[in-house]
XYZ file of C-alpha atoms in Angstrom:
561
model
C 29.879 22.187 -37.251
C 31.126 19.194 -39.244
C 31.785 15.517 -38.849
C 34.623 13.215 -39.890
C 34.236 10.865 -42.813
C 31.544 12.856 -44.581
C 28.778 12.400 -42.045
C 27.123 15.320 -40.443
C 24.618 17.778 -39.262
C 22.805 20.230 -41.509
C 21.880 23.497 -39.840
C 23.356 25.403 -39.439
C 45.478 34.391 -22.391
C 48.067 34.895 -19.835
C 48.460 38.529 -18.732
C 45.833 41.209 -19.229
C 45.483 42.064 -22.923
C 46.471 45.712 -23.145
C 46.053 46.410 -26.862
C 42.817 47.242 -28.631
C 40.810 44.316 -30.005
C 40.761 44.573 -33.779
C 38.566 47.555 -34.535
C 37.462 47.906 -30.897
C 38.166 49.723 -27.665
C 39.506 48.003 -24.563
C 36.987 47.328 -21.819
C 37.232 44.521 -19.308
C 36.130 43.251 -15.945
C 38.570 42.743 -13.178
C 39.332 39.319 -11.810
C 42.123 36.939 -10.975
C 44.164 35.352 -13.743
C 43.389 31.640 -13.889
C 45.633 28.964 -15.271
C 44.891 27.226 -18.593
C 43.125 23.877 -18.607
C 45.728 22.014 -20.623
C 49.510 22.018 -20.911
C 49.395 22.901 -24.611
C 52.607 24.390 -25.945
C 50.845 26.270 -28.789
C 48.484 27.838 -26.276
C 51.316 28.888 -23.987
C 53.118 30.491 -26.907
C 49.913 32.160 -28.014
C 49.219 33.596 -24.595
C 52.694 35.004 -24.309
C 52.485 36.790 -27.644
C 49.021 38.192 -27.113
C 49.923 39.478 -23.671
C 52.785 41.503 -25.122
C 50.700 43.631 -27.520
C 50.562 47.436 -27.524
C 47.833 49.934 -28.257
C 47.542 51.254 -31.817
C 45.478 53.981 -33.441
C 42.257 53.318 -35.319
C 43.939 54.466 -38.518
C 46.095 51.365 -38.477
C 43.098 49.139 -39.018
C 40.251 50.265 -41.251
C 40.082 47.819 -44.190
C 37.007 47.740 -46.377
C 38.283 45.545 -49.223
C 41.347 43.368 -49.784
C 44.618 43.486 -47.864
C 47.611 41.282 -48.600
C 47.981 38.309 -50.910
C 46.714 34.807 -50.217
C 49.216 31.940 -50.308
C 49.004 29.770 -53.415
C 47.780 26.766 -51.439
C 44.748 28.752 -50.267
C 44.072 30.056 -53.790
C 44.094 26.539 -55.189
C 41.440 25.456 -52.693
C 39.272 28.492 -53.421
C 39.518 27.789 -57.167
C 37.742 24.427 -56.873
C 34.502 24.115 -58.899
C 32.477 23.835 -55.692
C 33.322 27.485 -54.941
C 32.678 28.978 -58.384
C 29.792 31.036 -57.015
C 31.004 31.343 -53.436
C 32.284 34.258 -51.375
C 35.437 33.922 -49.313
C 35.584 36.445 -46.490
C 38.479 36.654 -44.082
C 40.271 38.921 -41.682
C 43.637 38.085 -40.158
C 45.228 40.552 -37.754
C 48.341 40.938 -35.681
C 47.172 41.788 -32.148
C 50.607 43.155 -31.333
C 50.140 46.016 -33.810
C 46.375 46.120 -34.277
C 46.865 45.880 -38.045
C 45.276 43.529 -40.531
C 47.829 41.414 -42.384
C 45.338 39.701 -44.669
C 41.725 40.551 -45.461
C 38.987 40.224 -48.029
C 35.493 41.705 -47.574
C 36.089 41.812 -43.799
C 33.132 44.143 -43.151
C 30.493 42.067 -44.968
C 27.936 40.201 -42.882
C 27.875 36.431 -43.223
C 26.160 33.648 -41.278
C 28.191 32.542 -38.263
C 27.056 28.977 -37.926
C 28.463 27.577 -34.708
C 31.252 30.147 -34.442
C 28.570 32.163 -32.611
C 29.222 29.806 -29.688
C 32.384 31.865 -29.137
C 30.162 34.747 -27.994
C 28.116 32.471 -25.727
C 31.009 30.713 -24.013
C 33.057 33.879 -23.600
C 30.082 35.587 -21.979
C 29.506 32.633 -19.648
C 33.147 32.701 -18.556
C 33.034 36.449 -17.916
C 29.611 36.501 -16.236
C 29.496 33.252 -14.274
C 33.221 32.527 -13.935
C 35.259 29.624 -15.260
C 35.489 27.911 -11.867
C 31.773 28.128 -11.057
C 29.979 24.826 -10.465
C 26.268 24.026 -10.426
C 24.649 22.304 -7.467
C 21.668 19.975 -7.885
C 19.993 19.489 -4.467
C 17.376 16.973 -3.341
C 14.791 17.842 -0.669
C 12.287 15.842 1.337
C 8.922 17.588 1.553
C 8.277 16.134 5.021
C 10.396 15.056 7.980
C 11.866 11.562 8.029
C 10.230 9.390 10.683
C 11.517 5.854 11.275
C 13.140 5.886 7.815
C 10.007 7.024 6.008
C 9.309 10.341 4.292
C 5.545 10.858 4.367
C 5.695 13.140 1.376
C 7.697 13.686 -1.789
C 11.352 13.666 -2.713
C 12.190 16.643 -4.929
C 15.254 16.948 -7.148
C 15.760 20.597 -8.097
C 17.247 20.877 -11.581
C 20.208 23.245 -11.891
C 21.038 23.079 -15.605
C 23.913 20.620 -15.039
C 24.573 19.184 -18.513
C 26.121 15.936 -17.258
C 24.665 15.137 -13.815
C 27.557 12.796 -13.114
C 28.097 11.389 -16.607
C 30.985 12.126 -19.003
C 33.515 11.743 -16.215
C 31.856 14.393 -14.060
C 32.606 12.501 -10.847
C 36.263 13.240 -11.637
C 35.458 16.850 -12.530
C 35.647 16.244 -16.287
C 33.266 16.667 -19.211
C 34.547 14.061 -21.655
C 33.433 13.631 -25.251
C 34.167 11.289 -28.160
C 34.620 13.800 -30.997
C 37.901 12.687 -32.569
C 39.439 12.201 -36.003
C 37.480 8.973 -36.436
C 34.352 9.307 -34.309
C 31.565 11.680 -33.400
C 30.006 12.243 -29.996
C 26.716 10.484 -29.363
C 24.760 13.757 -29.272
C 24.879 13.475 -33.097
C 24.059 9.776 -33.076
C 20.846 10.105 -35.074
C 22.685 11.642 -38.047
C 26.261 10.353 -37.886
C 27.051 6.663 -38.512
C 30.424 6.864 -36.732
C 28.968 7.918 -33.390
C 30.336 6.643 -30.089
C 29.338 7.263 -26.491
C 31.616 8.187 -23.607
C 32.822 5.159 -21.640
C 31.283 6.290 -18.356
C 28.128 5.592 -16.373
C 25.539 8.195 -17.397
C 23.616 7.436 -14.191
C 26.571 8.164 -11.905
C 25.091 11.410 -10.577
C 21.650 9.958 -9.869
C 23.247 6.933 -8.210
C 25.339 9.240 -6.044
C 22.281 11.248 -5.025
C 20.335 8.075 -4.254
C 23.136 6.769 -2.019
C 23.206 10.108 -0.188
C 19.474 9.807 0.432
C 19.935 6.297 1.797
C 22.812 7.475 3.962
C 20.364 9.873 5.671
C 18.540 6.795 6.974
C 15.695 7.083 4.478
C 14.323 3.750 3.317
C 10.899 4.709 1.975
C 9.209 7.616 0.172
C 5.477 7.390 0.787
C 4.742 10.029 -1.840
C 6.275 10.714 -5.249
C 9.617 11.676 -6.760
C 9.449 15.055 -8.485
C 11.901 16.911 -10.730
C 11.610 20.663 -10.157
C 12.435 22.240 -13.538
C 11.335 25.800 -12.753
C 14.825 27.310 -12.905
C 14.071 28.107 -16.550
C 11.294 27.547 -19.054
C 12.230 24.865 -21.552
C 13.762 26.579 -24.575
C 12.896 25.443 -28.088
C 16.200 25.278 -29.911
C 16.786 24.606 -33.579
C 17.952 21.101 -32.715
C 15.316 20.383 -30.080
C 14.171 21.212 -26.580
C 16.559 22.622 -23.964
C 15.292 21.758 -20.452
C 17.215 22.382 -17.207
C 17.554 18.651 -16.436
C 19.916 16.346 -18.341
C 20.617 12.663 -17.839
C 22.769 11.081 -20.556
C 22.148 14.250 -22.588
C 18.470 13.181 -22.545
C 19.367 10.450 -25.001
C 18.761 6.707 -25.062
C 21.781 5.129 -26.777
C 20.934 2.177 -28.998
C 23.655 -0.279 -30.032
C 22.777 -2.636 -32.874
C 24.639 -5.930 -33.372
C 24.093 -7.702 -36.718
C 23.511 -11.419 -37.053
C 23.833 -13.555 -40.151
C 22.369 -12.311 -43.424
C 18.591 -12.437 -43.205
C 18.476 -12.445 -39.412
C 17.231 -9.678 -37.159
C 19.933 -7.656 -35.452
C 20.009 -7.574 -31.656
C 19.752 -4.368 -29.645
C 21.178 -3.091 -26.355
C 20.441 0.282 -24.772
C 22.261 2.710 -22.488
C 21.247 3.440 -19.847
C 19.378 0.283 -18.993
C 15.960 1.393 -17.789
C 12.295 0.487 -17.715
C 11.460 3.927 -19.137
C 11.276 2.484 -22.659
C 11.055 -0.829 -24.427
C 12.983 -1.100 -27.674
C 12.062 -3.431 -30.515
C 14.450 -4.404 -33.285
C 13.117 -4.572 -36.812
C 16.643 -4.171 -38.139
C 17.613 -6.775 -40.721
C 21.117 -8.044 -41.376
C 21.816 -7.646 -45.085
C 24.742 -7.537 -47.461
C 24.365 -3.775 -47.753
C 23.671 -1.436 -44.847
C 21.032 1.228 -45.460
C 21.177 2.970 -42.104
C 18.948 3.026 -39.034
C 15.685 4.785 -38.257
C 14.231 5.199 -34.774
C 10.663 6.153 -33.865
C 8.257 5.806 -30.956
C 5.151 3.727 -31.509
C 2.311 6.243 -32.029
C 0.050 4.010 -29.929
C 2.598 3.608 -27.130
C 5.153 6.417 -26.745
C 7.207 4.265 -24.359
C 7.775 1.651 -27.076
C 10.577 2.468 -29.526
C 10.986 0.695 -32.845
C 14.303 0.578 -34.705
C 14.241 -0.232 -38.428
C 16.776 -0.431 -41.265
C 19.552 -2.786 -42.299
C 23.077 -3.444 -41.040
C 25.890 -5.420 -42.658
C 27.268 -8.644 -41.138
C 30.110 -8.051 -38.702
C 29.580 -4.285 -38.637
C 27.816 -3.125 -35.462
C 26.021 0.206 -35.655
C 24.713 2.756 -33.206
C 21.956 5.316 -33.108
C 20.030 7.288 -30.499
C 16.521 8.193 -29.416
C 16.059 11.772 -28.222
C 13.908 11.901 -25.098
C 10.876 14.168 -25.615
C 10.031 14.600 -21.898
C 13.281 15.135 -20.013
C 11.678 15.673 -16.601
C 9.719 12.409 -16.679
C 12.824 10.627 -18.011
C 14.920 11.931 -15.116
C 12.173 11.090 -12.637
C 11.986 7.443 -13.749
C 15.766 7.087 -13.715
C 15.969 8.599 -10.209
C 13.248 6.289 -8.871
C 15.216 3.346 -10.273
C 18.457 4.660 -8.735
C 16.750 5.010 -5.360
C 15.582 1.422 -5.623
C 19.125 0.226 -6.277
C 20.213 2.160 -3.169
C 17.560 0.451 -1.026
C 15.008 3.282 -0.987
C 11.444 2.281 -1.891
C 9.158 4.797 -3.612
C 5.413 4.333 -3.290
C 4.678 5.995 -6.634
C 5.297 3.910 -9.769
C 8.544 4.464 -11.663
C 6.702 4.772 -14.979
C 4.751 7.939 -14.426
C 4.833 11.517 -15.675
C 6.627 14.164 -13.670
C 4.113 16.203 -11.681
C 5.312 19.600 -10.416
C 1.910 20.711 -9.118
C 2.014 21.569 -5.462
C 5.710 22.366 -5.268
C 6.668 25.179 -2.890
C 7.978 28.502 -4.179
C 11.253 27.900 -6.073
C 13.498 29.447 -3.411
C 11.579 28.334 -0.328
C 12.984 24.830 0.256
C 14.042 24.565 3.938
C 17.763 23.924 4.331
C 17.130 21.266 6.980
C 15.076 19.242 4.480
C 17.972 18.878 2.042
C 18.918 15.209 1.954
C 21.391 15.154 -0.945
C 23.276 17.379 -3.382
C 25.453 16.857 -6.444
C 28.053 19.320 -7.715
C 28.862 19.681 -11.392
C 32.224 20.152 -13.101
C 33.349 23.739 -13.717
C 32.028 26.116 -16.350
C 35.342 25.893 -18.177
C 34.921 22.107 -18.447
C 31.460 22.579 -19.938
C 32.639 25.397 -22.194
C 35.562 23.451 -23.610
C 33.352 20.463 -24.397
C 30.795 22.700 -26.122
C 33.440 24.451 -28.216
C 35.245 21.242 -29.163
C 32.097 19.306 -30.122
C 29.859 22.199 -31.197
C 27.166 20.866 -28.840
C 24.138 22.954 -29.777
C 21.899 22.002 -26.869
C 24.747 22.655 -24.464
C 25.373 26.120 -25.900
C 21.696 26.976 -25.592
C 21.707 25.724 -21.993
C 24.568 28.141 -21.314
C 22.399 30.949 -22.668
C 19.659 29.815 -20.283
C 22.091 29.942 -17.341
C 22.914 33.515 -18.313
C 19.186 34.305 -18.198
C 18.913 32.756 -14.735
C 21.874 34.818 -13.561
C 20.020 37.901 -14.837
C 16.943 36.931 -12.798
C 14.799 35.517 -15.601
C 13.312 32.123 -16.412
C 13.078 33.093 -20.102
C 16.207 31.746 -21.788
C 16.180 34.466 -24.439
C 17.016 36.947 -21.669
C 20.492 35.431 -21.845
C 20.877 37.030 -25.256
C 20.726 40.444 -23.586
C 23.680 39.470 -21.418
C 25.623 38.299 -24.469
C 24.731 41.517 -26.280
C 25.955 43.579 -23.324
C 29.194 41.615 -23.376
C 29.656 42.231 -27.102
C 29.273 45.940 -26.519
C 31.580 45.869 -23.502
C 34.214 44.247 -25.711
C 34.020 47.279 -27.992
C 32.556 45.501 -31.020
C 30.113 47.127 -33.412
C 26.902 45.663 -32.041
C 25.051 46.382 -35.288
C 27.328 43.876 -36.999
C 26.615 41.029 -34.586
C 23.249 39.262 -35.019
C 22.371 36.468 -32.576
C 19.138 34.515 -32.118
C 20.197 31.864 -29.587
C 23.251 30.424 -27.873
C 24.244 27.973 -30.581
C 24.435 30.138 -33.719
C 21.289 29.099 -35.559
C 20.460 30.966 -38.764
C 20.302 33.890 -39.299
C 23.030 34.556 -36.710
C 25.580 36.702 -38.541
C 28.648 38.846 -38.094
C 31.633 40.056 -40.085
C 35.073 38.453 -40.121
C 36.477 41.632 -38.591
C 34.038 41.632 -35.667
C 34.607 37.940 -35.042
C 38.363 38.461 -34.947
C 37.830 41.394 -32.580
C 35.883 39.173 -30.189
C 38.536 36.462 -30.294
C 41.247 39.013 -29.539
C 39.307 40.636 -26.704
C 38.379 37.283 -25.166
C 41.972 36.064 -25.230
C 43.017 39.030 -23.139
C 40.595 38.560 -20.274
C 41.465 36.856 -16.997
C 39.651 33.778 -18.286
C 41.441 33.971 -21.664
C 43.728 30.965 -21.081
C 40.718 28.696 -20.535
C 38.920 30.148 -23.553
C 41.878 29.659 -25.889
C 42.740 26.191 -24.566
C 39.152 25.050 -25.176
C 39.227 25.727 -28.922
C 39.341 22.792 -31.356
C 42.907 22.296 -32.611
C 43.781 21.434 -36.202
C 44.595 17.746 -36.541
C 44.390 17.228 -32.770
C 41.079 17.844 -30.993
C 37.361 18.285 -31.448
C 35.757 19.291 -34.718
C 39.193 20.040 -36.261
C 40.704 16.678 -35.310
C 39.955 15.080 -38.685
C 41.487 17.923 -40.730
C 45.174 18.669 -41.250
C 46.613 15.683 -39.391
C 49.477 15.567 -41.925
C 49.767 19.328 -42.325
C 52.759 21.270 -41.009
C 50.099 23.527 -39.458
C 48.861 20.690 -37.252
C 48.436 21.988 -33.722
C 48.906 25.588 -34.843
C 45.330 26.512 -35.776
C 43.094 26.874 -32.696
C 39.595 27.706 -33.901
C 35.878 27.040 -33.586
C 34.116 25.612 -36.626
C 30.728 26.678 -37.959
C 28.373 25.227 -40.564
C 25.042 26.162 -42.105
C 23.754 24.212 -45.089
C 20.551 23.576 -47.014
C 19.523 20.809 -49.404
C 17.622 21.144 -52.688
C 14.763 18.640 -52.240
C 14.503 17.984 -55.978
C 18.162 17.270 -56.707
C 19.696 16.544 -53.318
C 22.415 19.113 -54.020
C 23.656 21.021 -50.992
C 24.225 24.751 -50.655
C 26.542 25.749 -47.844
C 25.407 29.093 -46.523
C 28.572 29.132 -44.496
C 31.534 27.073 -43.443
C 33.501 29.154 -40.987
C 36.377 29.295 -38.537
C 37.232 31.791 -35.812
C 40.276 31.643 -33.615
C 44.045 31.856 -33.415
C 47.073 31.112 -35.621
C 50.257 30.133 -33.765
C 53.527 31.424 -35.261
C 57.114 30.345 -34.631
C 58.177 33.910 -33.876
C 55.615 34.164 -31.069
C 53.746 37.010 -32.755
C 50.515 35.099 -33.165
C 47.456 36.114 -35.150
C 43.691 36.264 -34.640
C 41.344 35.519 -37.506
C 37.825 35.098 -38.815
C 37.332 33.057 -42.006
C 34.117 32.191 -43.854
C 33.164 30.489 -47.086
C 29.618 31.247 -48.204
C 27.914 29.731 -51.245
C 29.766 26.497 -51.899
C 27.717 23.799 -53.630
C 28.105 20.021 -53.522
C 26.389 16.970 -55.053
C 25.012 16.015 -51.633
C 25.180 17.230 -48.080
C 27.504 14.518 -46.785
C 30.075 15.368 -49.437
C 29.704 19.027 -48.535
C 30.124 18.433 -44.820
C 33.389 16.621 -45.453
C 34.810 18.778 -48.246
C 33.765 22.205 -46.995
C 35.077 21.527 -43.527
C 38.410 20.232 -44.791
C 38.818 22.990 -47.363
C 38.151 25.858 -44.976
C 40.428 24.261 -42.385
C 43.204 23.877 -44.945
C 42.819 27.491 -46.097
C 43.419 28.468 -42.475
C 46.396 26.086 -42.397
C 47.832 27.665 -45.548
C 47.488 31.140 -44.023
C 49.159 29.964 -40.818
C 52.062 28.563 -42.801
C 52.407 31.748 -44.868
C 52.765 33.822 -41.704
C 54.505 31.265 -39.501
C 57.953 32.881 -39.511
């Protein structure tokens, strides 16, 4: 993925679709057609054109080299010095005919970066359903007598990514990835990060009020978070547990003073779980912020660096123990609701002694919280390229398959790839997010996008893509382009830095999605640049993302009529 303003992260449709996905055979699951999640005119047009396609023979689509001629605007971008040693691979096809209209090296493997999330989210929609919601229940381990539970209160984690935050009480999963800001999940690497204007504790507060409404005023035992739904997955970006409160992040807002003074700090959510100390100095020049836990006291966080006068800054601290974090926050929420807990709020989560995972008595359930829909989660993940969220979706697929090992979700995704008629040997996946060495070919990626668009959940899948100059990780590119709003595609990035020179090599900057045309005969595409080099990674994140997006825009314009 990429970020606006040169800041970023190094790592990496209507009716049933009757024609063959590019280079693939039609196979689908039955199910009702669901409406799209937004009233987007480009999406409506796209759905109508894709639904009208007809089956073609394999002979119509077997490119191995170059097909068609790139528009001059795309050639000019590719001729930049940064791409002197780079490969440009692309495959653009007309789903109405099954033919490629533009291609170069479409059968060569290349890293996917975050475009691999297309496989994850499509599989989740097909396997779990776009309207499926997750329920997080709370149980009392003993009967309530005169307002007191002489035992524990157990919150059973469900994998809900928001637990009431991000507008979840209204059924939404909001984010702040726009043309000028980046969502707080990237707050430790992006200076223009902002958090969603919503209470991240809304779900825990709701659960606590439900507990109080049952007449419970005291828990004589402990509060426990049952995380056994899946084993915490170690993702490239960090741990992926089944419990999330505020994305398991402590937001830290830094307000500068006068030059030479310490900056002040405020945190979200407000909690006793951590103390935060400011060692941030106000100076004429800002050098950035660093956050670390005190090695002698892991609950004490120290923020260092410098900020400029009149220019507030923000950063985050990633919570290393999500279960204990959630436990403390729930104990505090219970207290606000008038429920006293005998155990201290500042204590580690202790799951010893819990009953078998599926043996909680129904009559001991004292509260439950329901998540937004899978399509709300999926759209947020696609628009923001939320790595932890994509890996959590893989974990949910594993749970659906009867496993607590998140990597079992990869088998479900693999089965889906094969069901879609893709060449499974040309799709390499290692997780849900698209960490290296996840790879595929532009042709296979386009085939997936075409197949996905034709499923009953296709409208939700297409509507959830970032849109050039409008939403998500494409919002900051092409705002003044005539192709604005006409490129619907997921971004992907994988980059590495030379430690001696600081120069950045971009293993891939990619896009996969849909090109809207005025004539209604829309296109599917996969586009990758591999091997671009830049003086530093921040320059690369800005330039590579813009350049690949504008190549896609140039192609859309060339085929618009």
